PDB file of C-alpha atoms in Angstrom:
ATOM      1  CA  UNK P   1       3.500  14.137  14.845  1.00 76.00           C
ATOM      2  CA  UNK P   2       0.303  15.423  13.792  1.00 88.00           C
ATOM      3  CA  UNK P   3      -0.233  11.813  11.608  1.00 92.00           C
ATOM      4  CA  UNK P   4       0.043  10.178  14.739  1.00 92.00           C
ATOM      5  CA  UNK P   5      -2.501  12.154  16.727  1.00 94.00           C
ATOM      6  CA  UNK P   6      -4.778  11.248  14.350  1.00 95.00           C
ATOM      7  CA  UNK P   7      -4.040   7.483  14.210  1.00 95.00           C
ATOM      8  CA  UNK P   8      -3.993   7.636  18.395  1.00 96.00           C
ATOM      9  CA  UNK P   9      -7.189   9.340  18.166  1.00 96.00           C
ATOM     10  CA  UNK P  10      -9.323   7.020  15.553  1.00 96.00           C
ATOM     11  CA  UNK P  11      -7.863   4.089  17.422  1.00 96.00           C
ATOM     12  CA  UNK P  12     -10.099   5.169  20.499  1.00 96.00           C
ATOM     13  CA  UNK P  13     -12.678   6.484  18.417  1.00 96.00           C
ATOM     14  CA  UNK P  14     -12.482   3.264  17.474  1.00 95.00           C
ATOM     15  CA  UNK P  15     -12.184   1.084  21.055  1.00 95.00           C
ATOM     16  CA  UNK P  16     -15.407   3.265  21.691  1.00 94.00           C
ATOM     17  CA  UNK P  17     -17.382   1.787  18.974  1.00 93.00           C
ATOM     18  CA  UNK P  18     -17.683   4.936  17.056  1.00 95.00           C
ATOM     19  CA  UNK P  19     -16.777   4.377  13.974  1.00 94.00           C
ATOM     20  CA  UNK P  20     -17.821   6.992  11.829  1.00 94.00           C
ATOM     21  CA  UNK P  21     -15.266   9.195  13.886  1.00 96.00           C
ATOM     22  CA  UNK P  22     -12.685   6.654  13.938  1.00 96.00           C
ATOM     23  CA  UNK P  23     -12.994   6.845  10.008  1.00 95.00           C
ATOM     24  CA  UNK P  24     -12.832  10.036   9.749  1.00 95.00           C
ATOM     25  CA  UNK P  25      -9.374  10.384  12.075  1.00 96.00           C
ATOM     26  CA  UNK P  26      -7.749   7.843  10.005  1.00 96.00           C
ATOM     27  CA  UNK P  27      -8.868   9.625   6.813  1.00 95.00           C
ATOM     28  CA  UNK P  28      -7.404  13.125   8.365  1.00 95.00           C
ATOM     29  CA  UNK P  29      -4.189  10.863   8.966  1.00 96.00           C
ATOM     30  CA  UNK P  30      -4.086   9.581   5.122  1.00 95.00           C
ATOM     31  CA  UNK P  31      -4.133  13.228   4.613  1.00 94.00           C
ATOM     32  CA  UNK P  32      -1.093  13.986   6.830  1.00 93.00           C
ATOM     33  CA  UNK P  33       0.821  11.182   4.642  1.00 92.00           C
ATOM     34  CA  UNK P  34      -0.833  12.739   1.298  1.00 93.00           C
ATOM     35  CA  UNK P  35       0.406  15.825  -0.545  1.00 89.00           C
ATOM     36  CA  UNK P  36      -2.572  17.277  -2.404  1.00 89.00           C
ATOM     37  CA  UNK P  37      -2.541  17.119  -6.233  1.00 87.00           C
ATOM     38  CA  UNK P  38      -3.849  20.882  -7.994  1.00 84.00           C
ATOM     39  CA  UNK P  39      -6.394  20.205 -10.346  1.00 80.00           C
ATOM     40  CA  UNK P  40      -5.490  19.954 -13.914  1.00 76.00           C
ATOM     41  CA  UNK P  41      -1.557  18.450 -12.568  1.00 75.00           C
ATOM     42  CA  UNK P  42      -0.978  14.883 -14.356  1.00 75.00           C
ATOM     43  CA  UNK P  43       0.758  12.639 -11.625  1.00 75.00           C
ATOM     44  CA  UNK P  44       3.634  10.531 -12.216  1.00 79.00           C
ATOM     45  CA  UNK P  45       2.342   6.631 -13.431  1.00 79.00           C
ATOM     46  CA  UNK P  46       3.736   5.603 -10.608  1.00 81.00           C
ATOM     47  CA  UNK P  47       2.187   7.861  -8.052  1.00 87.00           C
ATOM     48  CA  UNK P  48      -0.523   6.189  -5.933  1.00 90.00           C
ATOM     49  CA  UNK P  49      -3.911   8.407  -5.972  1.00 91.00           C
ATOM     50  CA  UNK P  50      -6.535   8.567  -3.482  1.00 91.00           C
ATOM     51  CA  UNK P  51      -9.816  10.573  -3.769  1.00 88.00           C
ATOM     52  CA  UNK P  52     -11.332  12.670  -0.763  1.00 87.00           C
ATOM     53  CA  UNK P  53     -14.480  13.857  -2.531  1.00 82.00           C
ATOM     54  CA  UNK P  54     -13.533  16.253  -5.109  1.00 84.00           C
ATOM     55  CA  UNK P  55      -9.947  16.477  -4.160  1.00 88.00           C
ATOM     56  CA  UNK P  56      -7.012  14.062  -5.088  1.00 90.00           C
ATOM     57  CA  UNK P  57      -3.926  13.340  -3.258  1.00 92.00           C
ATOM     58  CA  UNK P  58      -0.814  11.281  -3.519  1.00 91.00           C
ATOM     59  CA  UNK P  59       0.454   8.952  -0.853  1.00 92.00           C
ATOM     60  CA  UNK P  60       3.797  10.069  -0.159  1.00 89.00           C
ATOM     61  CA  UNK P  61       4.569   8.497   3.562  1.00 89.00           C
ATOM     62  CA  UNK P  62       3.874   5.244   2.470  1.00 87.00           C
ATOM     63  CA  UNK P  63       4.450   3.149   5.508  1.00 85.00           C
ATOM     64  CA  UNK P  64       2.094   4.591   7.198  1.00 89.00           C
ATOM     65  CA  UNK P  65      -0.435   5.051   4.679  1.00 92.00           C
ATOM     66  CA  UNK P  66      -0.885   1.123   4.013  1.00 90.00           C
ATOM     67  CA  UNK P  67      -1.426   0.892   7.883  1.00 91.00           C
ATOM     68  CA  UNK P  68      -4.158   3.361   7.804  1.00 94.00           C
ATOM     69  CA  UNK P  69      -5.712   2.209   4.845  1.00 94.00           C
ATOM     70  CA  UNK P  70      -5.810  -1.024   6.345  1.00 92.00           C
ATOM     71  CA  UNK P  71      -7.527   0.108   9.574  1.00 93.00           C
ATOM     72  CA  UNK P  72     -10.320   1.807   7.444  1.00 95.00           C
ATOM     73  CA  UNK P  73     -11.006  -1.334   5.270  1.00 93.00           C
ATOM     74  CA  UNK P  74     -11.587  -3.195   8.896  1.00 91.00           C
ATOM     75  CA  UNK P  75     -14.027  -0.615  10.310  1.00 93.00           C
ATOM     76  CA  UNK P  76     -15.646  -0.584   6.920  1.00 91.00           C
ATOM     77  CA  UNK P  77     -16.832  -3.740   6.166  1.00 86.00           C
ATOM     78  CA  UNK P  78     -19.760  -4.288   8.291  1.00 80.00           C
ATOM     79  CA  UNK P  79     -20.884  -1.105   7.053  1.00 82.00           C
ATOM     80  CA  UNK P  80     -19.806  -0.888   2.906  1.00 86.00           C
ATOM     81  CA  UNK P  81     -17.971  -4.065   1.630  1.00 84.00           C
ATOM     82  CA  UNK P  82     -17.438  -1.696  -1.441  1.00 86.00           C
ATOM     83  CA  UNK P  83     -15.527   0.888   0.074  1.00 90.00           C
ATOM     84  CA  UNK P  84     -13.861  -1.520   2.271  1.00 91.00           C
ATOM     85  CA  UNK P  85     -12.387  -3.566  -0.694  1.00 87.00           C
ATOM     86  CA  UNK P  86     -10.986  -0.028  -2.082  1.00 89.00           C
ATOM     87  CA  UNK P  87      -9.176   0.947   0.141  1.00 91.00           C
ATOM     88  CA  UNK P  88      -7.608  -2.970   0.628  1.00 88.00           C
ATOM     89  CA  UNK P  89      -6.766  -2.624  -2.923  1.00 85.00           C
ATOM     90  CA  UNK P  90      -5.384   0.603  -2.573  1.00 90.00           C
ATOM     91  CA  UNK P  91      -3.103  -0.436   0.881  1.00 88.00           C
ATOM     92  CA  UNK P  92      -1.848  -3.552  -1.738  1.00 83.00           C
ATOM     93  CA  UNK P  93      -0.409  -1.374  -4.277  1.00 84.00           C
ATOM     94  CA  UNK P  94       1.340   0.727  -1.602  1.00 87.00           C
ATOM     95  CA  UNK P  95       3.112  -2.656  -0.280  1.00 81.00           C
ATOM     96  CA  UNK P  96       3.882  -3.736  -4.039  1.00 77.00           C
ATOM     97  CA  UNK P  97       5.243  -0.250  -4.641  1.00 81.00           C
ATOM     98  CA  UNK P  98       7.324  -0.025  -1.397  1.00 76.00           C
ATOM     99  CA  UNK P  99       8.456  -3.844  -2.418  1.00 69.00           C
ATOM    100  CA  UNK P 100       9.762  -2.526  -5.062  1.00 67.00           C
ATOM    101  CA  UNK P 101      11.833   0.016  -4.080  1.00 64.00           C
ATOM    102  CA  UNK P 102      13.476  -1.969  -1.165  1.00 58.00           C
ATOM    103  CA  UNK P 103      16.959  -2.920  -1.678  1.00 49.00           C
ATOM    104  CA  UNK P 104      17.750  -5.275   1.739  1.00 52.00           C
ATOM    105  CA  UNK P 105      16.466  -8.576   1.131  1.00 52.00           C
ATOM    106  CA  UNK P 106      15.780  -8.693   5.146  1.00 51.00           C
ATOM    107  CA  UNK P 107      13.552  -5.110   4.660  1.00 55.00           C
ATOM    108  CA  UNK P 108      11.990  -6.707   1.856  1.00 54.00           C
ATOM    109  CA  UNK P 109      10.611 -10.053   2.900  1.00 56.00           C
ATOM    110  CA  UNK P 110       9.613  -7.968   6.510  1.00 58.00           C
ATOM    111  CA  UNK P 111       6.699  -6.759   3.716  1.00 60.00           C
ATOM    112  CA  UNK P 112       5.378 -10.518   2.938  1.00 65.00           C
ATOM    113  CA  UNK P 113       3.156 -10.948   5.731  1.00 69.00           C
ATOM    114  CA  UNK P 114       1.591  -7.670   5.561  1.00 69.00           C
ATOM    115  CA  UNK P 115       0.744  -8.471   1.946  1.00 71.00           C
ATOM    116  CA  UNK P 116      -0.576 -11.430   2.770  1.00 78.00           C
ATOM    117  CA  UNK P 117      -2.751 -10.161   5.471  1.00 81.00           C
ATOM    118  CA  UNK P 118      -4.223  -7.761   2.993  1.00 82.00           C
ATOM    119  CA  UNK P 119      -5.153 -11.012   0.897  1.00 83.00           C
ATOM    120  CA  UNK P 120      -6.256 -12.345   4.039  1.00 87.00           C
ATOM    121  CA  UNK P 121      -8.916  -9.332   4.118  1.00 87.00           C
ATOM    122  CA  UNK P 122      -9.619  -9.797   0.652  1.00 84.00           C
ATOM    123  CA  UNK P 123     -10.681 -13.562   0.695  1.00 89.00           C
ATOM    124  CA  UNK P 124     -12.543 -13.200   4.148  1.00 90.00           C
ATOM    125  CA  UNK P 125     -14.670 -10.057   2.948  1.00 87.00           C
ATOM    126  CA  UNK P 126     -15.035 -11.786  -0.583  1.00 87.00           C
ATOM    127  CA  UNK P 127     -16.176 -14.831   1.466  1.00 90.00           C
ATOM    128  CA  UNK P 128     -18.381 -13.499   3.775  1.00 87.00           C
ATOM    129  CA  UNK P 129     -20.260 -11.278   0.793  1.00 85.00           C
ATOM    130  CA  UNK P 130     -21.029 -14.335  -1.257  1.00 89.00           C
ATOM    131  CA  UNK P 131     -22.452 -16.194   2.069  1.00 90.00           C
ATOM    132  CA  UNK P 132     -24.994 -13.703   2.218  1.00 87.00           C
ATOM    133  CA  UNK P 133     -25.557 -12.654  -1.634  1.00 88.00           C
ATOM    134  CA  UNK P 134     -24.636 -15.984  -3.572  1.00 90.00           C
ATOM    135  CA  UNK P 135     -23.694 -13.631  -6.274  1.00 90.00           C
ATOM    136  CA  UNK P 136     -21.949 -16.171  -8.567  1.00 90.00           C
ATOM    137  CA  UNK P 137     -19.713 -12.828  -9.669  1.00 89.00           C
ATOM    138  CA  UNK P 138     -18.244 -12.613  -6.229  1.00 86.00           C
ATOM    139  CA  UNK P 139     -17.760 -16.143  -6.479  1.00 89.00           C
ATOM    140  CA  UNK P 140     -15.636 -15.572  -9.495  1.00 90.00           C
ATOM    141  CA  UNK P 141     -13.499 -12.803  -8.076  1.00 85.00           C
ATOM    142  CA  UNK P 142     -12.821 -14.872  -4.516  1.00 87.00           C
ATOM    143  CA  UNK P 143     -11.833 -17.661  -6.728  1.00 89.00           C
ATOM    144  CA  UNK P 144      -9.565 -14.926  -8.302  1.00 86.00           C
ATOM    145  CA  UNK P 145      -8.445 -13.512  -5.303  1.00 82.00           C
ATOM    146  CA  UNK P 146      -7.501 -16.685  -4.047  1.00 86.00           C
ATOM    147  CA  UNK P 147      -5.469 -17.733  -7.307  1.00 86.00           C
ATOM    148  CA  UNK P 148      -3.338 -13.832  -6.918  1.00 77.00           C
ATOM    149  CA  UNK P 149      -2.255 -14.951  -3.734  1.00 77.00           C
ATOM    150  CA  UNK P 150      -1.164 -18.296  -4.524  1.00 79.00           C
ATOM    151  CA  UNK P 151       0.755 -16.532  -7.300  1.00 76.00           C
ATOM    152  CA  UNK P 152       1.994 -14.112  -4.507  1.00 68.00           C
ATOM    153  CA  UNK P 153       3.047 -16.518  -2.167  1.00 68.00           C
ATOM    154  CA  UNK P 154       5.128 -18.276  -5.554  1.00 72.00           C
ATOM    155  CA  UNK P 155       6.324 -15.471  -6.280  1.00 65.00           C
ATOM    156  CA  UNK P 156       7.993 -14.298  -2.929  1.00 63.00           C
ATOM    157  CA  UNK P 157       9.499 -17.859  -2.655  1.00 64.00           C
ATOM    158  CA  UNK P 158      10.579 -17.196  -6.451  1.00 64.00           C
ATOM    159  CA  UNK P 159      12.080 -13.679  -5.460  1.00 58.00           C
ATOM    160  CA  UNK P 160      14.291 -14.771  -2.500  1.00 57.00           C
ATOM    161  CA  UNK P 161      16.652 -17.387  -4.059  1.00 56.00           C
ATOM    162  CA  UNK P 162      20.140 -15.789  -5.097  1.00 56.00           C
ATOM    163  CA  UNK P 163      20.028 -14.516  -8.213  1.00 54.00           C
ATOM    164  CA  UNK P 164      23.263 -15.203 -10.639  1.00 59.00           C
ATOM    165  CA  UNK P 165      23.886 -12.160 -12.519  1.00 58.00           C
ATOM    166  CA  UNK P 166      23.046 -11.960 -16.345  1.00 63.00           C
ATOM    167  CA  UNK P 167      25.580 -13.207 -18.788  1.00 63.00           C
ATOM    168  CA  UNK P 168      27.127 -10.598 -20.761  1.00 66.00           C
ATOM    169  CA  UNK P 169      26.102  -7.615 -18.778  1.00 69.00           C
ATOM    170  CA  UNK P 170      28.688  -5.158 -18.039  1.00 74.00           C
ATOM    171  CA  UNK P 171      30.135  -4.758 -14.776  1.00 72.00           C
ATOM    172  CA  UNK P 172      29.398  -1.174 -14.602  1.00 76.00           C
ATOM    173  CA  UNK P 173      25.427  -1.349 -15.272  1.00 74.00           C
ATOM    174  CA  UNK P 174      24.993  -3.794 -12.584  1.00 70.00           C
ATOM    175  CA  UNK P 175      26.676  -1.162 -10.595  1.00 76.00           C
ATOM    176  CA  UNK P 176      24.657   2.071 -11.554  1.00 77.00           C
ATOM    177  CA  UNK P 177      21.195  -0.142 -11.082  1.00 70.00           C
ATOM    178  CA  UNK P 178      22.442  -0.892  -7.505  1.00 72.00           C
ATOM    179  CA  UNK P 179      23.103   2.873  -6.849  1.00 78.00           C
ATOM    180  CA  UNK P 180      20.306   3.977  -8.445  1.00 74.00           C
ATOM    181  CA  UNK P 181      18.207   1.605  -5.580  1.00 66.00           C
ATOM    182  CA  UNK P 182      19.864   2.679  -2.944  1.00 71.00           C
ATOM    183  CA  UNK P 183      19.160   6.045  -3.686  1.00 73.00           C
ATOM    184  CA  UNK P 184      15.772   5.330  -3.981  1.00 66.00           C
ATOM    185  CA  UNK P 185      15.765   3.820  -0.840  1.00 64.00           C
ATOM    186  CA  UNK P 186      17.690   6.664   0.945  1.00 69.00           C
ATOM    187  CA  UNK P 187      14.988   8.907  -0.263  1.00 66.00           C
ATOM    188  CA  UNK P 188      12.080   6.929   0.659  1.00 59.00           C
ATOM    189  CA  UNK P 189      13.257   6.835   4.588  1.00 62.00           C
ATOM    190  CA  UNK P 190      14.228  10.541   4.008  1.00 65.00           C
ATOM    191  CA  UNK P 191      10.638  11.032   3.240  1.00 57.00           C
ATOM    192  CA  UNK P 192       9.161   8.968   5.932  1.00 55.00           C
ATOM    193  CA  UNK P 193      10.970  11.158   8.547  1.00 56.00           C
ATOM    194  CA  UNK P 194       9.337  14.359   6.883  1.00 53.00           C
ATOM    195  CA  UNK P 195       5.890  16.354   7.283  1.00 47.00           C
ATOM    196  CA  UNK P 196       4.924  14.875   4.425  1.00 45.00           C
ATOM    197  CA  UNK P 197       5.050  18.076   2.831  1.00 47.00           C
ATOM    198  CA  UNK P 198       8.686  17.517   1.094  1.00 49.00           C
ATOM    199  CA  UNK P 199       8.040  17.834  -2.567  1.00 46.00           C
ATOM    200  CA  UNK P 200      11.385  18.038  -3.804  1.00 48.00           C
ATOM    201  CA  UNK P 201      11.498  14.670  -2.413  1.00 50.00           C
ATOM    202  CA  UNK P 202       8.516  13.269  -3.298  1.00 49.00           C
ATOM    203  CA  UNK P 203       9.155  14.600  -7.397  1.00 47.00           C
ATOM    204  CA  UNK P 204      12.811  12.250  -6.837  1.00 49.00           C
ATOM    205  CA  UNK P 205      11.208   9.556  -5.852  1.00 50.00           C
ATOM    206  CA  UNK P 206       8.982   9.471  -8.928  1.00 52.00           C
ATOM    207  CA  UNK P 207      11.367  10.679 -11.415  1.00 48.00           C
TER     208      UNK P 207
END
């Protein structure tokens, strides 16, 4: 409830043309779909890490958070293409990472376009940068960008043909691995629907 507020509140923030306030709502929101790390704690490779000044957090209510993070990137650019391209990074690996643990093929290609729009964001910002700088470096990297999502775009047509299952594997291991996914998934919505404050949940997920 309180992530929404927040969202609802940096959306007129930013309707009003404030932005600095409309930044800082969605950043109290990425907060509200963080759990704050304690110094000194390793997180799990997998964990996805923010930084709010001297504290880190971990993005636990992922569907929202790539939302948000997209939002920011959009209010940012005009201002800091830097920051801007951070957080679009950062709202990519959250749609890789929830990619990954979706088991319906219809959930998972429902995360394609948003994936591409972050590309989208990418190329335009990269795009509009050079314009003004001719940097031949930012060149290079929107000529990169560009080639990722072409190998994106391969890749999603790659993912969603049928699959025949490996010779020789056993019956029983194809079995577990689709258990194992739904339970991944089961937890993921499980932690959706929470405060964000669920850590027995969140240390499943990453185990």
């Amino acid at each position: 409830r309180l992530l929404l507020d927040h969202i609802h509140i940096a959306e007129i923030h930013a309707v009003g043309g404030d932005t600095v306030s409309a930044i800082e709502s969605y950043r109290e929101a990425l907060r509200c779909a963080s759990r704050s790390l304690p110094k000194g704690q390793s997180p799990s490779p997998t964990a996805l890490i923010w930084q709010d000044q001297n504290e880190s957090y971990q993005l636990v209510q992922l569907e929202s958070a790539w939302r948000i993070l997209i939002a920011m990137a959009r209010l940012k650019r005009a201002g800091s293409r830097d920051i801007a391209l951070e957080y679009l990074t950062l709202a990519s690996s959250v749609i890789e990472h929830l990619r990954t643990r979706v088991v319906q093929e219809e959930r998972r290609v429902g995360y394609q376009a948003p994936s591409m729009d972050v590309y989208d964001e990418f190329i335009d910002l990269l795009a509009e940068e050079y314009d003004q700088t001719h940097d031949p470096l930012c060149l290079e990297e929107l000529f990169s960008t560009i080639e990722r999502a072409k190998a994106r775009v391969l890749y999603e047509m790659l993912a969603d043909e049928p699959m025949a299952k490996p010779l020789h594997t056993p019956d029983e291991l194809i079995e577990e691995e689709m258990t194992l996914l739904d339970e991944i998934e089961k937890l993921q919505k499980a932690l959706e629907g929470s405060a964000g404050s669920s850590l027995d949940l969140i240390d499943q997920l990453d185990s």
